[in-house]
Coordinates of C-alpha atoms in Angstrom, one line a residue:
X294 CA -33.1 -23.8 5.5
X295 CA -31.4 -20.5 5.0
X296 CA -34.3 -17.8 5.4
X297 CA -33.7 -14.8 2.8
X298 CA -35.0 -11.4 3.4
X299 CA -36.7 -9.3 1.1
X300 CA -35.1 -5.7 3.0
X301 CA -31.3 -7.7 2.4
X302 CA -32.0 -8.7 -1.6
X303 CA -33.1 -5.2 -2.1
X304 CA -29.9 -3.8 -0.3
X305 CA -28.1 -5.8 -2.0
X306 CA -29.7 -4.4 -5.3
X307 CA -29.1 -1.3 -4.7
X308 CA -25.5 -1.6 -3.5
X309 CA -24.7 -3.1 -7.4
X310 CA -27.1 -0.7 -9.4
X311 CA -26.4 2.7 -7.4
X312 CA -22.9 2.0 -5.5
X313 CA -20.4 0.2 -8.3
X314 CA -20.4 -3.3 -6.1
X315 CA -18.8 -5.7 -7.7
X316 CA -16.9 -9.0 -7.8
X317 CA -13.5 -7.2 -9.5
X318 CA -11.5 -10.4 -10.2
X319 CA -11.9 -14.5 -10.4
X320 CA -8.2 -15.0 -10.5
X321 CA -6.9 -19.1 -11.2
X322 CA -3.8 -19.8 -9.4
X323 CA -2.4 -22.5 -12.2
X324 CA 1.0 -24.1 -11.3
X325 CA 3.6 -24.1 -13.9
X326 CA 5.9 -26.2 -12.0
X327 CA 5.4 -29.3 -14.1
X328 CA 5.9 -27.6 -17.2
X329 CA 9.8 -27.2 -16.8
X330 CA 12.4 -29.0 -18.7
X331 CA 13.5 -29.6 -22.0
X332 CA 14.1 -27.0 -24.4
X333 CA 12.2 -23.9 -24.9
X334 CA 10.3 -24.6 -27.8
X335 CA 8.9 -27.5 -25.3
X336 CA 8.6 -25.6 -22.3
X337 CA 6.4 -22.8 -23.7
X338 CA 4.5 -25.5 -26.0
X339 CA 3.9 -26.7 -21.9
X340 CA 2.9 -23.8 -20.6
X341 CA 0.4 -23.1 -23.2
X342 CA -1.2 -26.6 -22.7
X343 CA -1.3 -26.4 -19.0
X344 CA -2.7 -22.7 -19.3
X345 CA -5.1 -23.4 -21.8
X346 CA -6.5 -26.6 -20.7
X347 CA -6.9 -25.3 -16.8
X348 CA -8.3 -22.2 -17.3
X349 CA -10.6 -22.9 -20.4
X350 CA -13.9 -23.0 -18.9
X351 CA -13.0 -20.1 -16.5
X352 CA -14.6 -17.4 -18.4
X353 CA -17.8 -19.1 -19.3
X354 CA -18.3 -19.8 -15.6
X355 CA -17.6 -16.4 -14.2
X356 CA -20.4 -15.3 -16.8
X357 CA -22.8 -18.4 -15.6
X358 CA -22.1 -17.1 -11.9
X359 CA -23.1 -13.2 -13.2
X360 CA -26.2 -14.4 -14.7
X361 CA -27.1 -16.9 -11.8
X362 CA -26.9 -13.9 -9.0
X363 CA -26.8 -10.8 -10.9
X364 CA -23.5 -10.1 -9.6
X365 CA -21.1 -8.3 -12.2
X366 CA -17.9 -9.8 -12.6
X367 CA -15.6 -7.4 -14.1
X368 CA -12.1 -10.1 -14.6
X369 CA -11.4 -13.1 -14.9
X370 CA -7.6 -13.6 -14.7
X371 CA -4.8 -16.2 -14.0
X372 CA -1.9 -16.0 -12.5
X373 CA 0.6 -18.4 -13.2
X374 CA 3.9 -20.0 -11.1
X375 CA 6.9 -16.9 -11.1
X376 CA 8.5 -17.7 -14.8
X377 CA 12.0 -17.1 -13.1
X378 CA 11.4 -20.4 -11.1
X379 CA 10.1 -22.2 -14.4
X380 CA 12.4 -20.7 -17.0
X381 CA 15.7 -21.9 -15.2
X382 CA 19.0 -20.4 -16.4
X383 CA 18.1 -19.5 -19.7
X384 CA 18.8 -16.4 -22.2
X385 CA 16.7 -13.3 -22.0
X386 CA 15.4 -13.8 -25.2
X387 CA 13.6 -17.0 -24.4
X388 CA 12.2 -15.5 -21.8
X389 CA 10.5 -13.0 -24.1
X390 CA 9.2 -16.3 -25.9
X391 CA 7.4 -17.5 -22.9
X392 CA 6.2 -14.2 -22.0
X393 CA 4.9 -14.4 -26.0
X394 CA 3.3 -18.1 -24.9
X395 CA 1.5 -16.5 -21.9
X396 CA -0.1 -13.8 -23.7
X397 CA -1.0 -16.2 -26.9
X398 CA -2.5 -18.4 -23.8
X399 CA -4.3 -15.7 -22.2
X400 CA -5.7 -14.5 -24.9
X401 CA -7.0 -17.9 -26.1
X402 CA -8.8 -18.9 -22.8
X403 CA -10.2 -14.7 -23.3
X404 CA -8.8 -13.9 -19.8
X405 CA -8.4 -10.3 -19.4
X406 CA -4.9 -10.7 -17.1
X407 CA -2.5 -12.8 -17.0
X408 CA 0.3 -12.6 -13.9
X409 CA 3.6 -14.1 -12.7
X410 CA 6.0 -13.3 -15.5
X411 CA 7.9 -12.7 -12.2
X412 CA 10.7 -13.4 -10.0
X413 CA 11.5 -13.5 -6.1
X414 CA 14.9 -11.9 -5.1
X415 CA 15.0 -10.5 -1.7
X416 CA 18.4 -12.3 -0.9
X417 CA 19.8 -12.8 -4.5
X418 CA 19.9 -14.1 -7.7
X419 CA 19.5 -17.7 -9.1
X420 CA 21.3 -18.7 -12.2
X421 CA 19.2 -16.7 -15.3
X422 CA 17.1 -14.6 -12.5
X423 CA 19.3 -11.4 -14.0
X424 CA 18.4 -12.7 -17.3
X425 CA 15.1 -12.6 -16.8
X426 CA 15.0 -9.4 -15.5
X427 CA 16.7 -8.3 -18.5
X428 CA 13.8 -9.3 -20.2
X429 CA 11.2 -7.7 -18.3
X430 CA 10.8 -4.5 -20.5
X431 CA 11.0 -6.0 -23.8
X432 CA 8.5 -8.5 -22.5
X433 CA 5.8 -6.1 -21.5
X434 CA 6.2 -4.3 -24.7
X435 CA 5.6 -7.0 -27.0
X436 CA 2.8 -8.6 -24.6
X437 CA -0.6 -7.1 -24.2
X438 CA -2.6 -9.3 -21.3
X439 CA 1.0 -10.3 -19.2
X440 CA 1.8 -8.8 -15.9
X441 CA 5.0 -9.1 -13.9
X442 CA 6.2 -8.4 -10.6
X443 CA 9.8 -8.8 -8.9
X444 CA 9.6 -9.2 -4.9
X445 CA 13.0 -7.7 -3.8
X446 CA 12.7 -7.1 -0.2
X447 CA 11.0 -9.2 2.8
X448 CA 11.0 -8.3 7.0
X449 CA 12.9 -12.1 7.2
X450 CA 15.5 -11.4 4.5
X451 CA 16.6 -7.8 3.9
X452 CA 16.4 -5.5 1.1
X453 CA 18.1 -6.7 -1.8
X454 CA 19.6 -3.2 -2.9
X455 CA 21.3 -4.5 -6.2
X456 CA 17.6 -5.2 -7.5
X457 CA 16.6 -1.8 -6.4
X458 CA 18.9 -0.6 -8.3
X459 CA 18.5 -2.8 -11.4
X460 CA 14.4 -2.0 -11.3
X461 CA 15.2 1.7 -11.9
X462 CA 16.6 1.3 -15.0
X463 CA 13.6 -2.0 -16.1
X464 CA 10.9 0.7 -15.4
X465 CA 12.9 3.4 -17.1
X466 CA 13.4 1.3 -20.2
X467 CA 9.8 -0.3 -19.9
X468 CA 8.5 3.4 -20.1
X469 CA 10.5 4.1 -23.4
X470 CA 9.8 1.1 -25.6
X471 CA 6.1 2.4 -24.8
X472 CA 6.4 5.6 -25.7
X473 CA 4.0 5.6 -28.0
X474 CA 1.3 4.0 -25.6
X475 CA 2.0 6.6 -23.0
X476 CA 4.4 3.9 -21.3
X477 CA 1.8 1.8 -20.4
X478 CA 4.7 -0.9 -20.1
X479 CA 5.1 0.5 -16.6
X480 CA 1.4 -0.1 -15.5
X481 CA 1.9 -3.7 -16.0
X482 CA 5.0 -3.9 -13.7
X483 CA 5.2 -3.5 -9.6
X484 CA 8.3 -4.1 -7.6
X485 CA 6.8 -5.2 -4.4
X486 CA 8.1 -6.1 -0.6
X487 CA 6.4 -9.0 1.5
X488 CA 4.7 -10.3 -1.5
X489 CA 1.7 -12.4 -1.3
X490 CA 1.6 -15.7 -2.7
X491 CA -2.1 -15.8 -3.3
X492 CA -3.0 -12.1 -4.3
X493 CA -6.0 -12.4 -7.3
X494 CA -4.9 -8.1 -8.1
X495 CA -2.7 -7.5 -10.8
X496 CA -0.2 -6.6 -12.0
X497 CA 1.0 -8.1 -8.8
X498 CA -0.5 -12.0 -8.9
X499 CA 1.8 -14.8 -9.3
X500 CA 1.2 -18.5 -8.2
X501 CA 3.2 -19.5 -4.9
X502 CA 5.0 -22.6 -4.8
X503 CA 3.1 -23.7 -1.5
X504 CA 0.0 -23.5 -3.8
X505 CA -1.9 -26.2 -4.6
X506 CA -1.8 -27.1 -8.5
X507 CA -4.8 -24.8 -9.5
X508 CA -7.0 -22.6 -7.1
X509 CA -9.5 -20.0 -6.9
X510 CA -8.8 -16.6 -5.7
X511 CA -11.5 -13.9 -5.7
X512 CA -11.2 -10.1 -5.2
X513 CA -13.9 -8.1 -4.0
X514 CA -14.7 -4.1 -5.0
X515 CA -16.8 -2.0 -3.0
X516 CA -15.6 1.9 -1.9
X517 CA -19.0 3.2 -3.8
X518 CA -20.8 1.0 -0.8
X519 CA -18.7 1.7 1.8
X520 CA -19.1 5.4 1.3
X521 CA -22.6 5.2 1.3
X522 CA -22.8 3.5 4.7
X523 CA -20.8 6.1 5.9
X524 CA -22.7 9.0 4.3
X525 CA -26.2 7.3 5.9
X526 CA -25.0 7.3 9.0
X527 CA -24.6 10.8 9.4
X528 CA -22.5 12.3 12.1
X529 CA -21.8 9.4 14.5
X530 CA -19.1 9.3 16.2
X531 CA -15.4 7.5 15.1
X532 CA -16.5 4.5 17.3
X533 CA -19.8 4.0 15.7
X534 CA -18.1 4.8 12.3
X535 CA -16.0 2.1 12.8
X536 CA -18.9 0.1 13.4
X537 CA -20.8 0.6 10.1
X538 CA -17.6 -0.2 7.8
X539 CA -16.7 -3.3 10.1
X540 CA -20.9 -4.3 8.9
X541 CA -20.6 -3.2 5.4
X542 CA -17.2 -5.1 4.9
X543 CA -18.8 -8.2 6.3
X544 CA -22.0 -7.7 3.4
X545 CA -19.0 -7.3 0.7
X546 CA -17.0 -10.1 1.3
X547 CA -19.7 -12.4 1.8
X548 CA -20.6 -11.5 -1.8
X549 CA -17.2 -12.7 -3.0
X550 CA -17.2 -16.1 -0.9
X551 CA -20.3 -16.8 -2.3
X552 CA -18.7 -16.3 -6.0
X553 CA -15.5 -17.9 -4.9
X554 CA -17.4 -21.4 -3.7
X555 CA -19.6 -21.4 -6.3
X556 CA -17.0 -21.0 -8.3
X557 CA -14.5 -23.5 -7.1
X558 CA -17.6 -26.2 -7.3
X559 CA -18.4 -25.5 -10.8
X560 CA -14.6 -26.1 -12.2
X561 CA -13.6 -28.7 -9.6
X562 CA -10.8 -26.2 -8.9
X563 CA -9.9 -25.9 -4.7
X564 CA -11.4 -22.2 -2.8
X565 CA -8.3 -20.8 -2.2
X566 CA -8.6 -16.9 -0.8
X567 CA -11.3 -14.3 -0.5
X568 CA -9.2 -10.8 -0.8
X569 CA -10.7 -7.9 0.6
X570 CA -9.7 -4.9 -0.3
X571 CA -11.4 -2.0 -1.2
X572 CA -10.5 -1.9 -5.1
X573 CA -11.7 1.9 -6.8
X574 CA -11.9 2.4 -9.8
X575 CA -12.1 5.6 -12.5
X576 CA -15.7 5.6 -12.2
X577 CA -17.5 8.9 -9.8
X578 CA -18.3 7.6 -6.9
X579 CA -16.6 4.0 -6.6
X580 CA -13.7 6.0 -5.0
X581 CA -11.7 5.4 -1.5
X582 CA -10.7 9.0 -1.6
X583 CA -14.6 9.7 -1.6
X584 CA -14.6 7.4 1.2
X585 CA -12.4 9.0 3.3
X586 CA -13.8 12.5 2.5
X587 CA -17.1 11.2 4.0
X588 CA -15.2 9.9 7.2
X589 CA -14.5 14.4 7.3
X590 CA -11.9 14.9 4.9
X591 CA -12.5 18.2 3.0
X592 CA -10.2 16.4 0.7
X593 CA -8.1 13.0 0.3
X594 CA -4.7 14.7 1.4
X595 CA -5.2 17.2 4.2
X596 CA -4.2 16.6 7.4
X597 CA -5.8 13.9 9.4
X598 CA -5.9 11.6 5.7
X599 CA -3.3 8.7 7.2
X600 CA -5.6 8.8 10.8
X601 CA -8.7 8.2 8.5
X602 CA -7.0 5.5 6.0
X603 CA -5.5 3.6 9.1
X604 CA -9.5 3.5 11.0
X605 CA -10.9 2.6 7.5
X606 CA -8.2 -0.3 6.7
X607 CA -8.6 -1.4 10.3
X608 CA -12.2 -1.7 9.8
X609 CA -12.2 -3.6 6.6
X610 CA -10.3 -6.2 7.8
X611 CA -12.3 -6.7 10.9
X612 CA -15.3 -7.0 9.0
X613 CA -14.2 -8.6 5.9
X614 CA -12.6 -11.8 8.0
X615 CA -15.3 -12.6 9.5
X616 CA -17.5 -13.1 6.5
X617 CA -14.9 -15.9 4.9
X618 CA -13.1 -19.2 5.9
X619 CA -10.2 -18.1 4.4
X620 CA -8.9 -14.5 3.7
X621 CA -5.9 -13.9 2.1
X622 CA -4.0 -11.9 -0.7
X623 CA -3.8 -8.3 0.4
X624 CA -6.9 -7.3 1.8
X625 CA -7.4 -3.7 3.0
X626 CA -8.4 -0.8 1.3
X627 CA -6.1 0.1 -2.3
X628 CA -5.4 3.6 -2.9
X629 CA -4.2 3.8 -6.7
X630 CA -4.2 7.3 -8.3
X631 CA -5.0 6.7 -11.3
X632 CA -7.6 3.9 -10.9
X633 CA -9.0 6.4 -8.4
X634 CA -11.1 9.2 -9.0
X635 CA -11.0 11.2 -5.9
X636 CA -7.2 10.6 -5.9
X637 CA -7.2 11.7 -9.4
X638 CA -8.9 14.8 -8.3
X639 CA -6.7 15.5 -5.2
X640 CA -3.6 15.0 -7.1
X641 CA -4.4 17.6 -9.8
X642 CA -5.8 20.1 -7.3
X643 CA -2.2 19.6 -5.3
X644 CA -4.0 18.3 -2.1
X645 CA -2.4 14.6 -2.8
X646 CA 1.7 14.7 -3.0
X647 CA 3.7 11.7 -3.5
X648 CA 5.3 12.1 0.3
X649 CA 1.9 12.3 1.8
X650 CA 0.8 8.8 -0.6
X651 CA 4.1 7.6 0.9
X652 CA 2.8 8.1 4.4
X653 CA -0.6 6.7 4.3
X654 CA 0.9 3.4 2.8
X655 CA 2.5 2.6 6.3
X656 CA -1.7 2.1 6.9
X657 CA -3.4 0.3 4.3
X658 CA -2.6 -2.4 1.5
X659 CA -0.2 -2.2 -1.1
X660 CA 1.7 1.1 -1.4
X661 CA 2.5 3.7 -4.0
X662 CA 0.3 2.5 -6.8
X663 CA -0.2 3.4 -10.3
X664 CA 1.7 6.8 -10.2
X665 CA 2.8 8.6 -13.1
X666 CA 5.8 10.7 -12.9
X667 CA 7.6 13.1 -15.4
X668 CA 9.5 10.9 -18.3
X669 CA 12.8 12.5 -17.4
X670 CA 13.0 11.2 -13.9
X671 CA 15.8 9.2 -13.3
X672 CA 16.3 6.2 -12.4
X673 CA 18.2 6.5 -9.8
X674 CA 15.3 8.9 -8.6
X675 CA 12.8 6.0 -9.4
X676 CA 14.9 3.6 -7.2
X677 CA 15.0 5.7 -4.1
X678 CA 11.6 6.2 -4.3
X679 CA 11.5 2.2 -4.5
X680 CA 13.9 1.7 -1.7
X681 CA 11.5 4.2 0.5
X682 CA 8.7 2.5 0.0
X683 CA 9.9 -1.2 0.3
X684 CA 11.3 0.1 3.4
X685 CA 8.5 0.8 5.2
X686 CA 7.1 -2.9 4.2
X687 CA 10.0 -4.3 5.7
X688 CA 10.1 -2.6 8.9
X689 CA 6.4 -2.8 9.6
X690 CA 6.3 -6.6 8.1
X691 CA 3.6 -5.5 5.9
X692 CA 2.8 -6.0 2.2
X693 CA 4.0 -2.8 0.0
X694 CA 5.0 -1.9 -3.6
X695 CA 5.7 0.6 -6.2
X696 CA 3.8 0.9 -9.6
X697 CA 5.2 3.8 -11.1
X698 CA 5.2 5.1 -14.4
X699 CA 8.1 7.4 -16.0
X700 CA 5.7 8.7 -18.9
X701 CA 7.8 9.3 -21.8
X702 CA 7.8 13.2 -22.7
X703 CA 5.3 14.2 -20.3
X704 CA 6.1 17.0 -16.7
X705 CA 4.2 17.5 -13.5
X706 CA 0.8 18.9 -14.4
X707 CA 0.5 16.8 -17.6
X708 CA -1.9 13.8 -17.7
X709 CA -1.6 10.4 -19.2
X710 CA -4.9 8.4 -20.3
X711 CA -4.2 4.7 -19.9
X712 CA -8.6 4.0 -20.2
X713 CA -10.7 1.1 -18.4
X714 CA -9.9 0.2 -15.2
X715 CA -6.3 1.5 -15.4
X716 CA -7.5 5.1 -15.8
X717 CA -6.1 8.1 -15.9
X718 CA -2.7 9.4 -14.2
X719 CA -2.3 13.3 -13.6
X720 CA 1.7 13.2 -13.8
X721 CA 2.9 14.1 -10.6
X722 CA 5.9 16.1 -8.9
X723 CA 8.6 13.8 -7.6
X724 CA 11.6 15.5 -5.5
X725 CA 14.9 15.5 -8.4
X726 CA 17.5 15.5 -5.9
X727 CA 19.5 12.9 -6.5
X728 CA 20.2 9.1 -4.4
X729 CA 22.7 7.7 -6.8
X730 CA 25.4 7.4 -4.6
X731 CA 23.3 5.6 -2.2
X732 CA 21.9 3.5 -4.9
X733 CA 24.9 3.0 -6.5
X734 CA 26.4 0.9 -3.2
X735 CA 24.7 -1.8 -3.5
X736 CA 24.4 -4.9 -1.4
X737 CA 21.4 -5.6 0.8
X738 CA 19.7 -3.8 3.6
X739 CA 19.9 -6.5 6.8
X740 CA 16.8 -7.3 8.1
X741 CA 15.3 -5.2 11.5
X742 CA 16.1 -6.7 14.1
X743 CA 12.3 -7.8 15.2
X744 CA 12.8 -10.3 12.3
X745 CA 14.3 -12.5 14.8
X746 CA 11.6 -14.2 15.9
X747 CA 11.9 -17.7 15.8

């Protein structure tokens, strides 16, 4: 018998009442790979069955699991097989169609995400895969719950430069048929290196092809707690301070296998991942920038921010795997601006600058994450700043990605309002000199040499 201790429950009320913990995603991994074939008035009439009928109950359980442990639940999401694998070589426009049938299913199982309108091209293109990515604006626009993603570089294969290139000009358009919606477009779309294949985070989820049929991935929140560990302990010393995150990563993500087995029982669906990363949000106080400015930051930017992010990733990780049998996704600590508000609030003081984001992604998960940049930057501008970023995925075989937003008719010092748990983005500075000559080359990056492993 499991003894349970009244000092721990308490904690653990407290950490959910006073620190914004939370359960931030159960995400169902649904295979689409038995759905292709025929035309495409019978492949999205598949999807939508497979969709629909897997993930129907999903909802009502995450809400059984909130009111069985008090936990809150913020998503529940799926994330579906990358379309470009299910869709084939077909026409942009039917793409759009089943990016229609994915949002029509999404929103009838009352999901709040849906991702994998996506495609994997690090080496190249399969027949339709430029068709596809044709689509990608257009498909955003007209969708409201779908998410997509294109994976152009990994440390095995390269950088595919030609896809650099061409994702320049998707966010660029994908910023201008949103116009209107302060090119929201853009926040649903990352172009990623190394990507996962069992990430529950949007915009970046898709379902691998190694998956099984349907799975349960869970993402776990928790800067608010984190920073209040650190703020307890007073001044200790780095050693000790890497102590008391390594403990409170362990109490988080114990939280989220709990959810995630109790999950997988109730829908007869297989555990798949616990992801442990540090997800902020908008809210005061569920911030990583706050936790880093309790670590001795005067403020998320100045010198010594990357040391700080590196110890606190480190940390997480260490603590976090040993509370679940199976870690996976991205798991580290996130550092989005504008789902961030102590990076909000260093970026419109000028203590945060894209170069110095671009740094302290070489340290933690993901990369340059939910940034909004003047509408009249390029994109050629917008693909260097890509091709930087991928790089340093690729040469330090880590995970990283881009999520930037070209906000139509907006300049540095402007702000964009996106609301809930996507924010707000002060618009931020980006360096105008132009790559295009470099862009324009095209071909692929080889792979570093330290990919030769095998």
């Amino acid at each position: 018998m499991i003894s349970i201790n009244k000092d721990e429950i308490l904690e653990t009320i407290n950490m959910i009442d006073d620190e914004h913990l939370d359960i931030r995603t159960i995400t169902m991994g649904i295979s689409l790979l038995d759905c292709a074939g025929g035309g495409i008035d019978t492949l999205c009439s598949n999807i939508y069955d497979k969709i629909t009928k897997s993930a129907e109950n999903l909802v009502k359980t995450g809400e059984d699991i909130e009111k069985k442990y008090g936990i809150p639940i913020i998503h529940k999401r799926v994330s579906v097989t990358p379309i470009a694998l299910v869709g084939g070589d077909i026409s942009s426009g039917d793409y759009i169609k089943i990016a229609r049938t994915l949002d029509r299913a999404a929103n009838a199982v009352g999901i709040n995400f849906i991702g994998g309108y996506s495609a994997l091209v690090q080496k190249g293109y399969l027949n339709g895969t430029k068709a596809f990515i044709e689509s990608i604006p257009e498909a955003l626009a007209e969708t409201e719950l779908v998410c997509s993603s294109v994976n152009v570089a990994t440390t095995k294969a390269g950088i595919n430069m030609d896809a650099v290139a061409e994702m320049g000009r998707v966010i660029k358009r994908a910023a201008q048929l949103t116009a209107d919606r302060n090119s929201i477009a853009c926040a649903k779309l990352v172009v990623f290196a190394n990507v996962p294949n069992d990430n529950p985070f949007m915009a970046g989820a898709f379902h691998g092809v190694g998956e099984p049929d349907r799975v349960i991935n869970v993402g776990v929140s928790g800067p608010g707690v984190v920073a209040a560990a650190i703020r307890n302990a007073g001044d200790c010393n780095i050693t000790e301070l890497a102590d008391v995150i390594k403990k409170t990563a362990f109490k988080i993500t114990r939280m989220g296998q709990l959810v995630a087995k109790e999950a997988s029982e109730r829908l007869s669906v297989p555990f798949g991942i616990v992801d442990l990363s540090l997800a902020p949000t908008p809210a005061v106080g569920d911030s990583v920038a706050y936790v880093l400015e309790e670590m001795g930051l005067e403020v998320c930017g100045a010198a010594g921010t990357t040391a700080c992010l590196a110890l606190l990733n480190d940390a997480v990780k260490k603590g976090g795997v040993m509370a679940s049998s199976h870690v996976g996704g991205l798991s580290g600590a996130f550092i989005p601006v504008s789902e961030d508000a102590g990076m909000i609030s260093a970026a419109e003081n000028g203590s945060l600058l894209i170069e110095k984001l671009e740094a302290m992604t070489a340290v933690c998960s993901v990369g340059l994450d939910m940034i909004a940049v003047p509408g009249d930057t390029t994109a050629e501008v917008i693909s260097g700043i890509i091709a930087d970023e991928i790089s340093i995925g690729v040469v330090n075989n880590k995970t990283t990605a881009v999520r930037l937003i070209p906000a139509v008719g907006k300049k540095a010092g402007d702000s964009v309002e996106f609301g809930g748990l996507l924010g707000q983005a002060p618009v931020m500075r980006v360096n105008t000199a132009s790559p295009r000559r470099f862009i324009s080359r095209g071909g692929r990056v080889p792979a570093p040499i330290h990919s030769l492993k095998n």
